[in-house]
Structure formats: C-alpha cells, structure tokens
Coordinates of C-alpha atoms and ligand atoms in Angstrom, one line a residue:
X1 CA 72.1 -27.4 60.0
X2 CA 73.7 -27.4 56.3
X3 CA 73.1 -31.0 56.8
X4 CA 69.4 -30.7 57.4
X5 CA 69.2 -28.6 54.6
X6 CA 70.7 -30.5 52.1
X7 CA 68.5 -33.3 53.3
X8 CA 65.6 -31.4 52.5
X9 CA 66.7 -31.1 49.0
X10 CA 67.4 -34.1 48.2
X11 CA 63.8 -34.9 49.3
X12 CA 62.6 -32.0 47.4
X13 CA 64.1 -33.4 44.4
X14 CA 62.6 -36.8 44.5
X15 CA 59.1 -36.2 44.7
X16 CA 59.4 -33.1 42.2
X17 CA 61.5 -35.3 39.4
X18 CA 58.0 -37.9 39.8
X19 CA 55.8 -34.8 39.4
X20 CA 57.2 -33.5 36.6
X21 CA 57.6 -37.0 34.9
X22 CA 53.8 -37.6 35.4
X23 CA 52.5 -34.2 34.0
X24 CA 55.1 -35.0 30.8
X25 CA 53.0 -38.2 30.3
X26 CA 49.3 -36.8 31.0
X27 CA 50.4 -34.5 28.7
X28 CA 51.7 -36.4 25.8
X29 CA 48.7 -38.6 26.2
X30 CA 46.1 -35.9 26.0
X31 CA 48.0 -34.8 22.9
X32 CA 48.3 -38.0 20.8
X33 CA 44.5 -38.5 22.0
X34 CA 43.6 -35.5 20.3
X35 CA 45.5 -35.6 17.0
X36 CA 44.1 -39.5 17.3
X37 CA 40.7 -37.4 17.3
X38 CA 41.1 -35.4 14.3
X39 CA 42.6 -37.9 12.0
X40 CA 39.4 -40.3 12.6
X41 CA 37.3 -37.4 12.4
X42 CA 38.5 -36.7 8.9
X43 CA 39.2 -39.7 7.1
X44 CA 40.0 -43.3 9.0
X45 CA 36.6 -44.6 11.0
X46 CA 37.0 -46.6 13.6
X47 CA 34.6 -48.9 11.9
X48 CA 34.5 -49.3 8.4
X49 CA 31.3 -49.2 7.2
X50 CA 29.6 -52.0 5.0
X51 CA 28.3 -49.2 2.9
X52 CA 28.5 -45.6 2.6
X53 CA 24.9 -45.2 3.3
X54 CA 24.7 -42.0 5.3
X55 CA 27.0 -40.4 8.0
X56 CA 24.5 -39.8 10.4
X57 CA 23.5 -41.5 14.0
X58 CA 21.6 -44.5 13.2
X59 CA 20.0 -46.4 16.1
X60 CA 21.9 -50.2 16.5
X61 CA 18.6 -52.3 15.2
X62 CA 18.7 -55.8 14.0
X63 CA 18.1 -56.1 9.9
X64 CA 15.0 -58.5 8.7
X65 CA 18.1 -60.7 7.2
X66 CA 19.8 -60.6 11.0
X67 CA 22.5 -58.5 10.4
X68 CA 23.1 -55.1 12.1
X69 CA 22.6 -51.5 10.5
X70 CA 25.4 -49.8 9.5
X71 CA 27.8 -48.1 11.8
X72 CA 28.1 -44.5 11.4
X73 CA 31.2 -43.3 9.8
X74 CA 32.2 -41.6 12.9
X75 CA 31.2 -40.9 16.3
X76 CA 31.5 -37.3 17.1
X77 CA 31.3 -35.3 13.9
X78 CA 28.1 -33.3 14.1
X79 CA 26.0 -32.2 11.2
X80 CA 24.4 -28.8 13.0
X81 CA 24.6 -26.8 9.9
X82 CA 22.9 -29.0 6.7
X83 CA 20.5 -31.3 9.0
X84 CA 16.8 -31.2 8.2
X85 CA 14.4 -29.3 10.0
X86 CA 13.0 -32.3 12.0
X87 CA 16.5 -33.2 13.4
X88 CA 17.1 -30.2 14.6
X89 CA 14.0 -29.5 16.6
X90 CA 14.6 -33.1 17.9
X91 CA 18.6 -32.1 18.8
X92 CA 18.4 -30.2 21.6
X93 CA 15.6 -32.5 23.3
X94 CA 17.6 -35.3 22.9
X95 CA 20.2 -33.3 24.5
X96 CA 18.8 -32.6 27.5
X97 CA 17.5 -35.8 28.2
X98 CA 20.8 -37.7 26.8
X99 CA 20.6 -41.0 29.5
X100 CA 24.2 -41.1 29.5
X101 CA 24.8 -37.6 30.7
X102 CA 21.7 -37.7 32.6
X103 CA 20.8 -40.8 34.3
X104 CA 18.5 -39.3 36.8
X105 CA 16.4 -37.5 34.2
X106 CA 15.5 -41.0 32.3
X107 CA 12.1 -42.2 32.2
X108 CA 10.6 -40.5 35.1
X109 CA 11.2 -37.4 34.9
X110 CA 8.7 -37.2 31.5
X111 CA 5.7 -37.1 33.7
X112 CA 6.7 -34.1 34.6
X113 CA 7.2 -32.1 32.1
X114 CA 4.4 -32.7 29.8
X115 CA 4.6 -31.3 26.3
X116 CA 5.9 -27.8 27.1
X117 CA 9.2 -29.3 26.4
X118 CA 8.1 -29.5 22.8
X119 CA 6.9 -26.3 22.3
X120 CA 9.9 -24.3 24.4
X121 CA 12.2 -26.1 21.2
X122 CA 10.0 -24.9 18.7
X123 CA 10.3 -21.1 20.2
X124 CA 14.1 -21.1 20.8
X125 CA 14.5 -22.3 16.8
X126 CA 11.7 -20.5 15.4
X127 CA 14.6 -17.2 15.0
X128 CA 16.9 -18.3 11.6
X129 CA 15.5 -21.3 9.9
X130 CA 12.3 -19.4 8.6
X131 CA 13.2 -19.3 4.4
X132 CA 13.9 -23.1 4.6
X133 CA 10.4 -23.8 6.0
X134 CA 9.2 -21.6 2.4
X135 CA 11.4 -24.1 0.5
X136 CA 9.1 -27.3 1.1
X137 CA 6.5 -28.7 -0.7
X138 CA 3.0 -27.8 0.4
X139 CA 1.8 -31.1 1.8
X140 CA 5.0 -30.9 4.5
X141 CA 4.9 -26.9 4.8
X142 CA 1.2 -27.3 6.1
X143 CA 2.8 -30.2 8.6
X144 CA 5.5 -28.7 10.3
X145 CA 2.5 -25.1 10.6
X146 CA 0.9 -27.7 12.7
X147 CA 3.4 -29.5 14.1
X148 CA 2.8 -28.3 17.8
X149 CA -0.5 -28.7 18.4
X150 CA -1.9 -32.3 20.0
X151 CA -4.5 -30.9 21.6
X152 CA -7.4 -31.5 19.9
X153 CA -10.7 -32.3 21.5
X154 CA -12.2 -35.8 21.9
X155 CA -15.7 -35.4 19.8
X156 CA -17.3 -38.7 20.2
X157 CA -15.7 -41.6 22.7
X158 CA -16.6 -44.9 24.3
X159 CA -17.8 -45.4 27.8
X160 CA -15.1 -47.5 28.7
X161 CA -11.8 -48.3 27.3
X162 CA -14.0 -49.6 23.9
X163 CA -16.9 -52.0 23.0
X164 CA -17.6 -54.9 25.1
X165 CA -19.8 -57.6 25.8
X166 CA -21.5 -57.8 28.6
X167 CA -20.1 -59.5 32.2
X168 CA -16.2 -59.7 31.2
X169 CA -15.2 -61.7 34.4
X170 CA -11.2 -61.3 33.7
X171 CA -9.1 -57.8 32.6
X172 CA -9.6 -58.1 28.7
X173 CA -6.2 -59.5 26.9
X174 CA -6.8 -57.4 23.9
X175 CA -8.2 -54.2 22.5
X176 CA -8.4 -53.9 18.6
X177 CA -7.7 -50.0 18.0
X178 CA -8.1 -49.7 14.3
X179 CA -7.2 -46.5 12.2
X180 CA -10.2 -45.5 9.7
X181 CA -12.2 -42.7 8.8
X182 CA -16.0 -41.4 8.4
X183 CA -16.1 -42.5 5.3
X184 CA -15.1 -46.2 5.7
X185 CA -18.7 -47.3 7.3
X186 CA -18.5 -50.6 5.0
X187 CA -14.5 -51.8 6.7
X188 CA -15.9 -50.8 9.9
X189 CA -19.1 -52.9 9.8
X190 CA -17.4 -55.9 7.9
X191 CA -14.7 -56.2 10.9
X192 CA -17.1 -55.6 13.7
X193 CA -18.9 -59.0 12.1
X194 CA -15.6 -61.0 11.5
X195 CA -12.7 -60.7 13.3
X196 CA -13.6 -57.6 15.6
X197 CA -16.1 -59.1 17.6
X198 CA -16.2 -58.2 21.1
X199 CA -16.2 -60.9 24.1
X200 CA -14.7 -64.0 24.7
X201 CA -12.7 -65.2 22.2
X202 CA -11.2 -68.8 22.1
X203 CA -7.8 -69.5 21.1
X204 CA -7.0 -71.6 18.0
X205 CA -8.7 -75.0 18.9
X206 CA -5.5 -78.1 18.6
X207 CA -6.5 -81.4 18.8
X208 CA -3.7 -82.1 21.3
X209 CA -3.2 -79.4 24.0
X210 CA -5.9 -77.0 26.0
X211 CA -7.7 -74.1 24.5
X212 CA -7.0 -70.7 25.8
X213 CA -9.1 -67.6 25.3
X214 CA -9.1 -64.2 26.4
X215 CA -11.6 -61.5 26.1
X216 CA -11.9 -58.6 23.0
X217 CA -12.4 -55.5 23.2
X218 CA -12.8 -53.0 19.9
X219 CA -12.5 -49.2 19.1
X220 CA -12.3 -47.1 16.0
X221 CA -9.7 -44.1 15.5
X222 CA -11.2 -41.0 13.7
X223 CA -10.5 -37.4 12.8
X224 CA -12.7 -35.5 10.5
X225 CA -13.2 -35.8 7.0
X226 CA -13.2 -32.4 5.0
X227 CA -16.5 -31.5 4.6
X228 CA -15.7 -29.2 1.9
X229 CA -13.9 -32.0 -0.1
X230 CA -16.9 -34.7 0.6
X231 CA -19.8 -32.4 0.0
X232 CA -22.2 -34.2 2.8
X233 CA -21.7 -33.9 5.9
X234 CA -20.9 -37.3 7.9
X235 CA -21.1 -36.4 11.9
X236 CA -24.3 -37.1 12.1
X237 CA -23.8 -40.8 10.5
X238 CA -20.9 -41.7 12.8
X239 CA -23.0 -39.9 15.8
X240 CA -25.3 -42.5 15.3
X241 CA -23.2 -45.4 15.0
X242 CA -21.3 -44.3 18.0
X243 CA -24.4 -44.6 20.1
X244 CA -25.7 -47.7 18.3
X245 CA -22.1 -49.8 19.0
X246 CA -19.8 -47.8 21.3
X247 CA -16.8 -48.3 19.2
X248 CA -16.0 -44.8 18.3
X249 CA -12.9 -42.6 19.4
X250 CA -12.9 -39.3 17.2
X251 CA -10.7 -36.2 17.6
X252 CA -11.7 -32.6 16.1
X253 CA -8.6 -32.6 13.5
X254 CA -8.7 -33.2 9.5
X255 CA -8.2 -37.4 8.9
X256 CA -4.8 -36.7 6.6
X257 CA -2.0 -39.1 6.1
X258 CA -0.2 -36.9 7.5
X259 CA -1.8 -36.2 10.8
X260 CA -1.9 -40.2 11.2
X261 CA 0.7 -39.8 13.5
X262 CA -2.1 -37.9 15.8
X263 CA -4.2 -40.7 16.2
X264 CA -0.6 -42.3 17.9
X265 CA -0.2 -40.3 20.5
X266 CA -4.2 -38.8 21.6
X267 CA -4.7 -43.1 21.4
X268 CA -1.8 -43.7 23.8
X269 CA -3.3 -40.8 26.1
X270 CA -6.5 -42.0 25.9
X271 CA -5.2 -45.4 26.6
X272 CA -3.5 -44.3 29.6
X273 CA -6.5 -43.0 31.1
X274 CA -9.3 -45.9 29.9
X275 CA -7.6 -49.1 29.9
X276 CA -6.9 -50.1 33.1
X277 CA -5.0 -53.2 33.7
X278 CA -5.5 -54.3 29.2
X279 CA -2.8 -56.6 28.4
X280 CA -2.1 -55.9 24.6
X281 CA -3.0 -53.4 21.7
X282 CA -3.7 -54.4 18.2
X283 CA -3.2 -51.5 16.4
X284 CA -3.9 -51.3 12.5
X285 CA -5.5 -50.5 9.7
X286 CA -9.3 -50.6 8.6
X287 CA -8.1 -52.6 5.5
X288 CA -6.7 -55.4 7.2
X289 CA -7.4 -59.1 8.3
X290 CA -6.8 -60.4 11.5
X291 CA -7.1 -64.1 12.5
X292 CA -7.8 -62.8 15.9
X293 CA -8.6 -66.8 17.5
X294 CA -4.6 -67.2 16.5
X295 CA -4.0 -64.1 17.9
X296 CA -5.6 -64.8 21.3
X297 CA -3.3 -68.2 21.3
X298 CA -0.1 -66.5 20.4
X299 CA -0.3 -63.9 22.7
X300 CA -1.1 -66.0 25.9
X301 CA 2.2 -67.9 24.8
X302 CA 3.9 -64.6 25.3
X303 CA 2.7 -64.0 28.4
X304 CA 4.1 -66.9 29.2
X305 CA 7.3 -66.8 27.9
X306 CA 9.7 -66.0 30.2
X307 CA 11.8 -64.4 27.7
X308 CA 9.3 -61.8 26.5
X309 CA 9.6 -58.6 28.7
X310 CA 6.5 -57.2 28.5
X311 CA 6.9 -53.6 29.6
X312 CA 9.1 -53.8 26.2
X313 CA 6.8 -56.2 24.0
X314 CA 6.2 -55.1 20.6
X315 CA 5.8 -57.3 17.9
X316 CA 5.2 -56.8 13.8
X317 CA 6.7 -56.8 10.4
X318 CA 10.1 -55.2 11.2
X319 CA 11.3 -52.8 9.1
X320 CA 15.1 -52.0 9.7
X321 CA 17.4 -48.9 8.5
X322 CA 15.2 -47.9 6.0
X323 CA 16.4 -44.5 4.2
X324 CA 13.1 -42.1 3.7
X325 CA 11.3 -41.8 0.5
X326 CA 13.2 -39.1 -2.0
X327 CA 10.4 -39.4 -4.5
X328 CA 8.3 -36.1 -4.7
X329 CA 5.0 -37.7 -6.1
X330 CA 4.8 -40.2 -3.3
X331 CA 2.5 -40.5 -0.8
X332 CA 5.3 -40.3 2.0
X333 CA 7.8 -38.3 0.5
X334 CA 10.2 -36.6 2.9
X335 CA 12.7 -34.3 1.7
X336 CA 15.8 -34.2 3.6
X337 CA 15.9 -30.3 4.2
X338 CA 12.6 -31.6 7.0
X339 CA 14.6 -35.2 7.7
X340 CA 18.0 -36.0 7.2
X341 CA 19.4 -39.5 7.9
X342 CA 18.1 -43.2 8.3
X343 CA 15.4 -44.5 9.8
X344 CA 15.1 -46.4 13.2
X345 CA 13.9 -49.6 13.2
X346 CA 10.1 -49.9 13.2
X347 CA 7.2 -52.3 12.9
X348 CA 5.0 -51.6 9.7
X349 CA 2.3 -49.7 10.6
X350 CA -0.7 -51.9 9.0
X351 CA -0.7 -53.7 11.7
X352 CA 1.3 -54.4 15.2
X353 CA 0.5 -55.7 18.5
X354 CA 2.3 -54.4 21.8
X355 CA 1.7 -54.7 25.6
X356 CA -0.8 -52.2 27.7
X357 CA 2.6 -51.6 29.7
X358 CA 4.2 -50.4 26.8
X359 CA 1.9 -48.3 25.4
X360 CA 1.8 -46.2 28.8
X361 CA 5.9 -45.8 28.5
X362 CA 4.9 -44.8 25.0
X363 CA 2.3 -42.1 25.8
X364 CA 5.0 -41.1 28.3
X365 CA 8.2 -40.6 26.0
X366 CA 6.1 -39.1 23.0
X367 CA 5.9 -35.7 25.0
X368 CA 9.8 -35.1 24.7
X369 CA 9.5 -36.3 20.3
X370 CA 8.2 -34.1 17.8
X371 CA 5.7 -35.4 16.0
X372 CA 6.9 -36.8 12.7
X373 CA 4.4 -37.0 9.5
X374 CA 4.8 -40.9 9.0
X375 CA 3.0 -42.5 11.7
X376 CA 4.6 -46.1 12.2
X377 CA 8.5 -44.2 11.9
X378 CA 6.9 -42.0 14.7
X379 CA 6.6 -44.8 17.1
X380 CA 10.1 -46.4 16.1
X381 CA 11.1 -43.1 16.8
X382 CA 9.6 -43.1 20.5
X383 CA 10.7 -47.0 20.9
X384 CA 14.6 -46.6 20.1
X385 CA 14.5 -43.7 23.1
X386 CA 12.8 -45.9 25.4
X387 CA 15.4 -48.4 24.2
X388 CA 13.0 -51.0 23.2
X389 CA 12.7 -53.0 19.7
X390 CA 9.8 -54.6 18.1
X391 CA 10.3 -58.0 17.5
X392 CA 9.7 -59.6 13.9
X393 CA 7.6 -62.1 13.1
X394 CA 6.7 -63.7 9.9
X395 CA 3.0 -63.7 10.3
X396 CA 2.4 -60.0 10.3
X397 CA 2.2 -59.7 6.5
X398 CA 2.2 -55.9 5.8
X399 CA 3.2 -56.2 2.6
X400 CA 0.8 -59.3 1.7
X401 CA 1.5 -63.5 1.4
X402 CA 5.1 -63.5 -0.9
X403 CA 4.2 -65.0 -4.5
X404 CA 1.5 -67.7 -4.7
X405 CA 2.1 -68.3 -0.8
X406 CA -1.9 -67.3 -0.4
X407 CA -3.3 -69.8 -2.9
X408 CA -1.7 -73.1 -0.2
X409 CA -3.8 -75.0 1.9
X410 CA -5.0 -73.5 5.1
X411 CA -2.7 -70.3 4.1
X412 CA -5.1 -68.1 6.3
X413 CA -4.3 -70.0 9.5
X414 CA -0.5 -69.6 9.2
X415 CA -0.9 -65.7 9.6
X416 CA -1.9 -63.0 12.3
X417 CA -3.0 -60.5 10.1
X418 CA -2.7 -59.2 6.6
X419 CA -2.9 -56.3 4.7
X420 CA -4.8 -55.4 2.9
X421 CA -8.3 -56.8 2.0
X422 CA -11.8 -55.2 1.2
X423 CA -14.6 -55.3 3.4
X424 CA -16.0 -58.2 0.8
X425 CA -13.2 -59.9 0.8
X426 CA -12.9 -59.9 4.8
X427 CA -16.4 -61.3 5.4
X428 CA -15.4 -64.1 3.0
X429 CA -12.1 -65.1 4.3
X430 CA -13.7 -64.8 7.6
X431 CA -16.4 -67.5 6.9
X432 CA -13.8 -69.8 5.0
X433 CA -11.9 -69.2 8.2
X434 CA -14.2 -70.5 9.9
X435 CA -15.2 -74.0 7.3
X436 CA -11.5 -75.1 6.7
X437 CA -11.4 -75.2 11.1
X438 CA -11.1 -78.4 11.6
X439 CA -9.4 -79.5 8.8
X440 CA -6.7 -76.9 9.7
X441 CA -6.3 -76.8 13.2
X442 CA -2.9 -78.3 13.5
X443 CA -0.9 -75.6 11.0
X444 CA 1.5 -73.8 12.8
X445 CA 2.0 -69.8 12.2
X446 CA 4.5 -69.6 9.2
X447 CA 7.9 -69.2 9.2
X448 CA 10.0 -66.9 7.1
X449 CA 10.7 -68.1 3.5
X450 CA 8.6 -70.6 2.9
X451 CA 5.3 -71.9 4.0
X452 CA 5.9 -74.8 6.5
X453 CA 2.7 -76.4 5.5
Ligands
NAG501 C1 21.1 -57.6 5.1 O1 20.3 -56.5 4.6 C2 21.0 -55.3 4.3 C3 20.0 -54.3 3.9 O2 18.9 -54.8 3.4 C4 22.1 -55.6 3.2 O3 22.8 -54.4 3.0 C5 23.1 -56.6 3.8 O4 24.0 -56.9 2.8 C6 22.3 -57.9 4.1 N1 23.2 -58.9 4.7 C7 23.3 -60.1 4.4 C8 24.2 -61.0 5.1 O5 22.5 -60.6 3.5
NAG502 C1 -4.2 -31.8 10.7 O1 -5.4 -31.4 11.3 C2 -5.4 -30.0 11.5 C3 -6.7 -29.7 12.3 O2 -7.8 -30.0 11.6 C4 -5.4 -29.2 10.2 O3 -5.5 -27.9 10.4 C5 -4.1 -29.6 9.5 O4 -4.1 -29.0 8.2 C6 -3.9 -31.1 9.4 N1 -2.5 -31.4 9.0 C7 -2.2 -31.9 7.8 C8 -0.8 -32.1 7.6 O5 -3.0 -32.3 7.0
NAG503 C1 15.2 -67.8 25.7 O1 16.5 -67.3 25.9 C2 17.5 -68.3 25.9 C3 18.8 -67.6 26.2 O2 18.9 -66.3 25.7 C4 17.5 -69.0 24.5 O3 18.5 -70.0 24.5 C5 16.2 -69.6 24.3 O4 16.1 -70.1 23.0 C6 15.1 -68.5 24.4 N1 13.8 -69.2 24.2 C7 12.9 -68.8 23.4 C8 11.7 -69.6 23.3 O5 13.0 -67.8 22.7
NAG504 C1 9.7 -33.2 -8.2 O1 11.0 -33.5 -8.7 C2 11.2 -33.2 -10.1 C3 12.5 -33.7 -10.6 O2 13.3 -34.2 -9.6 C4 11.1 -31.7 -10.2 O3 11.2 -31.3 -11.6 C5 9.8 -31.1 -9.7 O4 9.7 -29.7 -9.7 C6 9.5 -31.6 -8.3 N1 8.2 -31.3 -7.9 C7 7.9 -30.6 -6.7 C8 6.5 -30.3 -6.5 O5 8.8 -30.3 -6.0

C-alpha cells in the first residue's frame, strides 16, 4: 500500500514538474512579446521608413518610378483621437468588413447590405465631432452636409446602355462615359464627330498583322448647372439633344467638382443595370482626346493577354502615395481635420479605361465607402479594398505630352488619350489623325521617357 502510494507520487511529480515548466515559458514569452510591443510602438519600427512622410496606413501600391510606398512607421498604433473626419466615418466600416477577421463577409456579402451601412456610421458619429465640422472651409462644410445622399433621380437617360449604331451583331467592346456639363454643348458635339463615334470601329490598321475592331458605344454624364449662377435655363437644350442623339445620362444634383465623385458611383449603378455583357469603360473628361482606333487595338490585346485578369483590369496614368493638397485656394484642397494621411494609389481621373466586370465589383464595394470629394482618389479608394491596382501605362497622358514630345512625327499615334484639348483643337487633331494614317501606321504606343519614334 505505502508502496502504491509512493508510486503515485512520483508520477504525480513528473507530469506536474513538465506543467509548471511549460506555463513558466508561455509565460515569459507572452511577457517579452509585450514589452517587444511597446518598445516598437514607441520608438524602434520594424521597418525603417525611407522617409518620415506620415504615420498612417498607407495601402502597398507600386510608385510610377517602380518602387514601393513607404511603410508605415508602425503597425498597431492607432490615431482615433486627431484623424480627420473622413477617416473616421470610414474606421468603423472598414472594421466590420476587415477580410482578415472576416473572411466570410468579403465581397459578397455587399449585395446585401446596400448603402444603409453608410448612413448607420454617419448616425453612430453624428454625437461629439459636431464643432469640427464648423471649423471647415465652406466649399467642404457643404460636402460632408451632403455626404449621405446618392440618391438622386435619373432626369434624362438613354434607351439602352448609350448611343449606338444600328445592327451591332457582337456585345460592344467599349462604352465612352464622358464627364461634362450643360454647358459644354461645343466638347460634346466635337467628340461625338471625332473620336466618339458610335459603331464599328477598326483597330489601328499595320501593314503586317490583321485588323481588329470592336463596336462603340457613347454616353454623356450630367448633373445640373445652377440656374441661378447661369441666368438661362439649359434643360430644355440638353432635352432636346437627348432625344436628337441618345447620349445623355443626367442626375437631379448641382454639376460641382465636388459632387464629381456622384457621377462615379450613380454611373457604376447605372452601368450595372444597362450594360449587359460591355467589355470595357472609357471613363474621362469632356476636354480630352482619345485615339479611340488605337484604343480598340490595345484593348483586344488585353483580352488576350493571358496575364491581364480582367475582373481586376484597370489601366491609366498611375498616381502613387500622393499626400492631399494643403493649399487653401486650390481647387482640391483638403484639410486634414476632413482627411488625414496618404493617398492610395489611383489612375488620374482625365481619363481611364477598366473592364465591364470591374465596374460591377466597383458599384458593389462603393456602398460600404464614403463618398470622398475628389472623384478619381474615390475610386483608388474603392480599388485598394477590392484589392485591385490600376496598371500604368505611358500613353494615358493626364498631364499632357512631356516637353516638346507633341511637336515629333506621328506624336498623336503613340497615345491613347490626352488631356486636355478644346473642342477646335479636337476636330483638328482628329482630321490630322486621320491624313498622317498611312504614313504612321507602324508607330508603336510610347514608352515612358522618351518617344520611341
Ligand atoms: C520613387 O519615387 C518616390 C516618390 O516619388 C521617391 O521618394 C523615391 O525616392 C523614388 N525612388 C527612386 C529609386 O527613384
Ligand atoms: C451636390 O448636389 C446637391 C444636390 O443638388 C447640392 O445640394 C450640393 O450642394 C452639391 N454639393 C456640393 C459639394 O456642391
Ligand atoms: C506574363 O507574366 C510572366 C510571369 O509573371 C512574365 O514573365 C511575362 O513577361 C508576362 N508577360 C507580359 C506580356 O506581361
Ligand atoms: C488660407 O491660409 C492662409 C494662410 O495659411 C490663411 O491666412 C487664410 O485664412 C486661409 N483661408 C481660409 C479660407 O481658410
């Protein structure tokens, strides 16, 4: 019996000794793990920064000169108390749909919530941050009043997803959606008799391989000018020219810069809806030129790429971790009590083409993001939570041809588009376009840097 019993101890004694031995580590690793923690959190990051740009999240996004963005200093320091007003609407979206924490709740689960999301955010923080909302400047005071509603009326629309020409045999490869307003009757009717025109369009022409060609479709994005600011009232114009072309997609809300951003998101909708099967979106500017045959060829090439994913396909001039505008006389200044932080990568709003797949995901994810008052930073905004990037290419000049670049030989066939020309000077590039074809026909799209012609 004493035996036994001693036995027993002995036992007891070897498994509790190999207890106690592991709970000593767990616990001496949990505590070096935590004063590990605080130490980072205060001074030592992980990664050392290039520069000491900003401390806040910035989206991984490739730089025009192929380097990455900035690391944050640290990982886990949050900013709760001095963020802007924007961030922290955004916050506790982002939270809930956080892909890491909730997997299940990714893409799908947007279509079915709708935009209530939005507005439940804007009622939970409506209680404290009142007297900073006082504090902006006007312009951005009268944004963020607004900043809920996207439900404005359709006033005038197309019959189908935009103009067409009669007996498309094929689903149409592109539709031109092109931001303008009433006033701009003279961009609208210099583009729908250049490089708008509906139908089949042939690809570039090459004296060596076989032409392709796809069919274009066209539609116009309005709001409503201020009648009280234009003194004549304009409804009845674009009324007309609605019926007469069948171009025209106007909402009820005031055409600001501001409430650019609007056209976005009711076009995406829209889009959703209208555009059945449409393989791409040009989306741009009434002050642009496009050379749309170049277009049609570069575009089949993506579709044939087996590289180029479409349901992610954006392509543009690719802005990367670009800091907002401090200056308060500029036309997008943001002050960082509304917007604290970098950036996400975009693609230059003046003009950018992406797939019909994409712009569905895109209609999709901008229920769960506040709207934000610079339109093309709106979308970047709604691409780096889908977790897709637009791709950079050289011939989507923004910004215009670099130095005497335009004044080459044939510089108008080694581009996409460019921004920005007046309706005069679109119909005569158009028709110059058209003279130098054959001499030109060979010139590849340009490359960054230099010209390769
Ligand atoms: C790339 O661009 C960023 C920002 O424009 C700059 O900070 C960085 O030094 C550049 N890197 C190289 C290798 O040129
Ligand atoms: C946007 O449009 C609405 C509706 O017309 C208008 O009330 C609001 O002032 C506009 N927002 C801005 C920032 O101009
Ligand atoms: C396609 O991807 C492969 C591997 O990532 C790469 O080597 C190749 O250059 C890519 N092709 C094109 C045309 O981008
Ligand atoms: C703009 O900034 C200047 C100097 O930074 C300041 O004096 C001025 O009051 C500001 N204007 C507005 C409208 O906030």
């Amino acid at each position: 019996m004493a035996r036994c019993r001693c036995r027993w101890r002995s036992v007891l004694i070897c498994v509790c000794t190999q207890c106690l031995l592991l709970v000593t580590l767990f616990l001496f690793a949990a505590v070096s793990v935590c004063l590990n923690m605080q130490e980072n959190s205060e001074a030592q990051p992980v990664f050392k920064p290039k520069q000491r740009i900003t401390s806040h999240f910035v989206a991984a996004g490739v730089l025009r000169n192929g380097t990455f963005g900035p690391f944050p200093e640290t990982f886990w320091k949050r900013h709760d108390g001095d963020d802007g007003i924007w961030n922290r609407l955004q916050l506790s979206i982002d939270h809930r749909f956080n892909p890491i924490l909730r997997p299940r709740v990714a893409e799908r689960g947007l279509k079915r919530f709708g935009d209530s999301i939005l507005k439940q955010s804007f009622s939970t923080y409506e209680v404290s941050p009142r007297e900073n909302v006082d504090k902006l400047p006007k312009r951005i005071q009268e944004f963020v009043s607004h900043m809920q509603r996207r439900d404005y009326p359709v006033l005038l629309q197309p019959d189908a997803c935009g103009a067409r020409a009669k007996g498309e045999e094929e689903v149409p490869l592109l539709l031109l959606a092109i931001k303008s307003t009433e006033m701009n009757i003279k961009n609208r009717q210099a583009i729908r008799q250049t490089w708008g025109k509906v139908g089949w369009v042939a690809g570039q022409k090459t004296s060596g391989g076989a032409q392709v060609g796809g069919y274009v479709r066209r539609v116009f994005l309005l709001g409503r000018e201020k009648f009280q600011e234009l003194g004549v009232d304009m409804s009845a114009l674009v009324k007309t020219e609605s019926q007469l072309y069948g171009d025209i997609l106007q909402w009820d809300f005031e055409d600001t810069f501001f409430n650019l951003t609007l056209k976005d998101v009711l076009f995406w909708s829209w889009f959703s809806r209208s555009c059945g099967q449409t393989r791409f979106v040009f989306k741009g500017d009434d002050d642009v030129f496009v050379n749309t045959a170049k277009m049609v060829t570069y575009l089949h090439g993506q579709l044939r790429e087996p590289n180029v994913t479409m349901e992610d396909f954006m392509v543009g001039e690719v802005i990367g971790a670009a800091l907002p505008n401090r200056v308060n006389k500029s036309k997008y200044f943001i002050p960082h009590t509304f917007y604290k932080g970098l950036y996400p990568t975009y693609a230059g709003g003046g003009g950018v083409v992406y797939s019909g797949l994409l712009t569905k995901r895109l209609h999709h994810m901008s229920k769960r993001v506040h709207l934000f008052p610079i339109d093309d930073v709106y979308v970047g905004m709604c691409m780096v939570r889908l977790n897709a990037f637009p791709i950079h290419h050289p011939a989507f000049l923004t910004f215009d041809f670099p130095g005497k670049e335009e004044d080459q030989q044939c510089s108008y066939h080694t581009i996409l588009m460019v921004h920005k020309r007046s309706p005069n000077q679109v119909m005569e590039l158009w028709s110059d376009l058209e003279k130098t074809e054959a001499q030109c026909r060979d010139v590849p799209l340009r490359v960054e840097g230099k010209n390769k012609h």
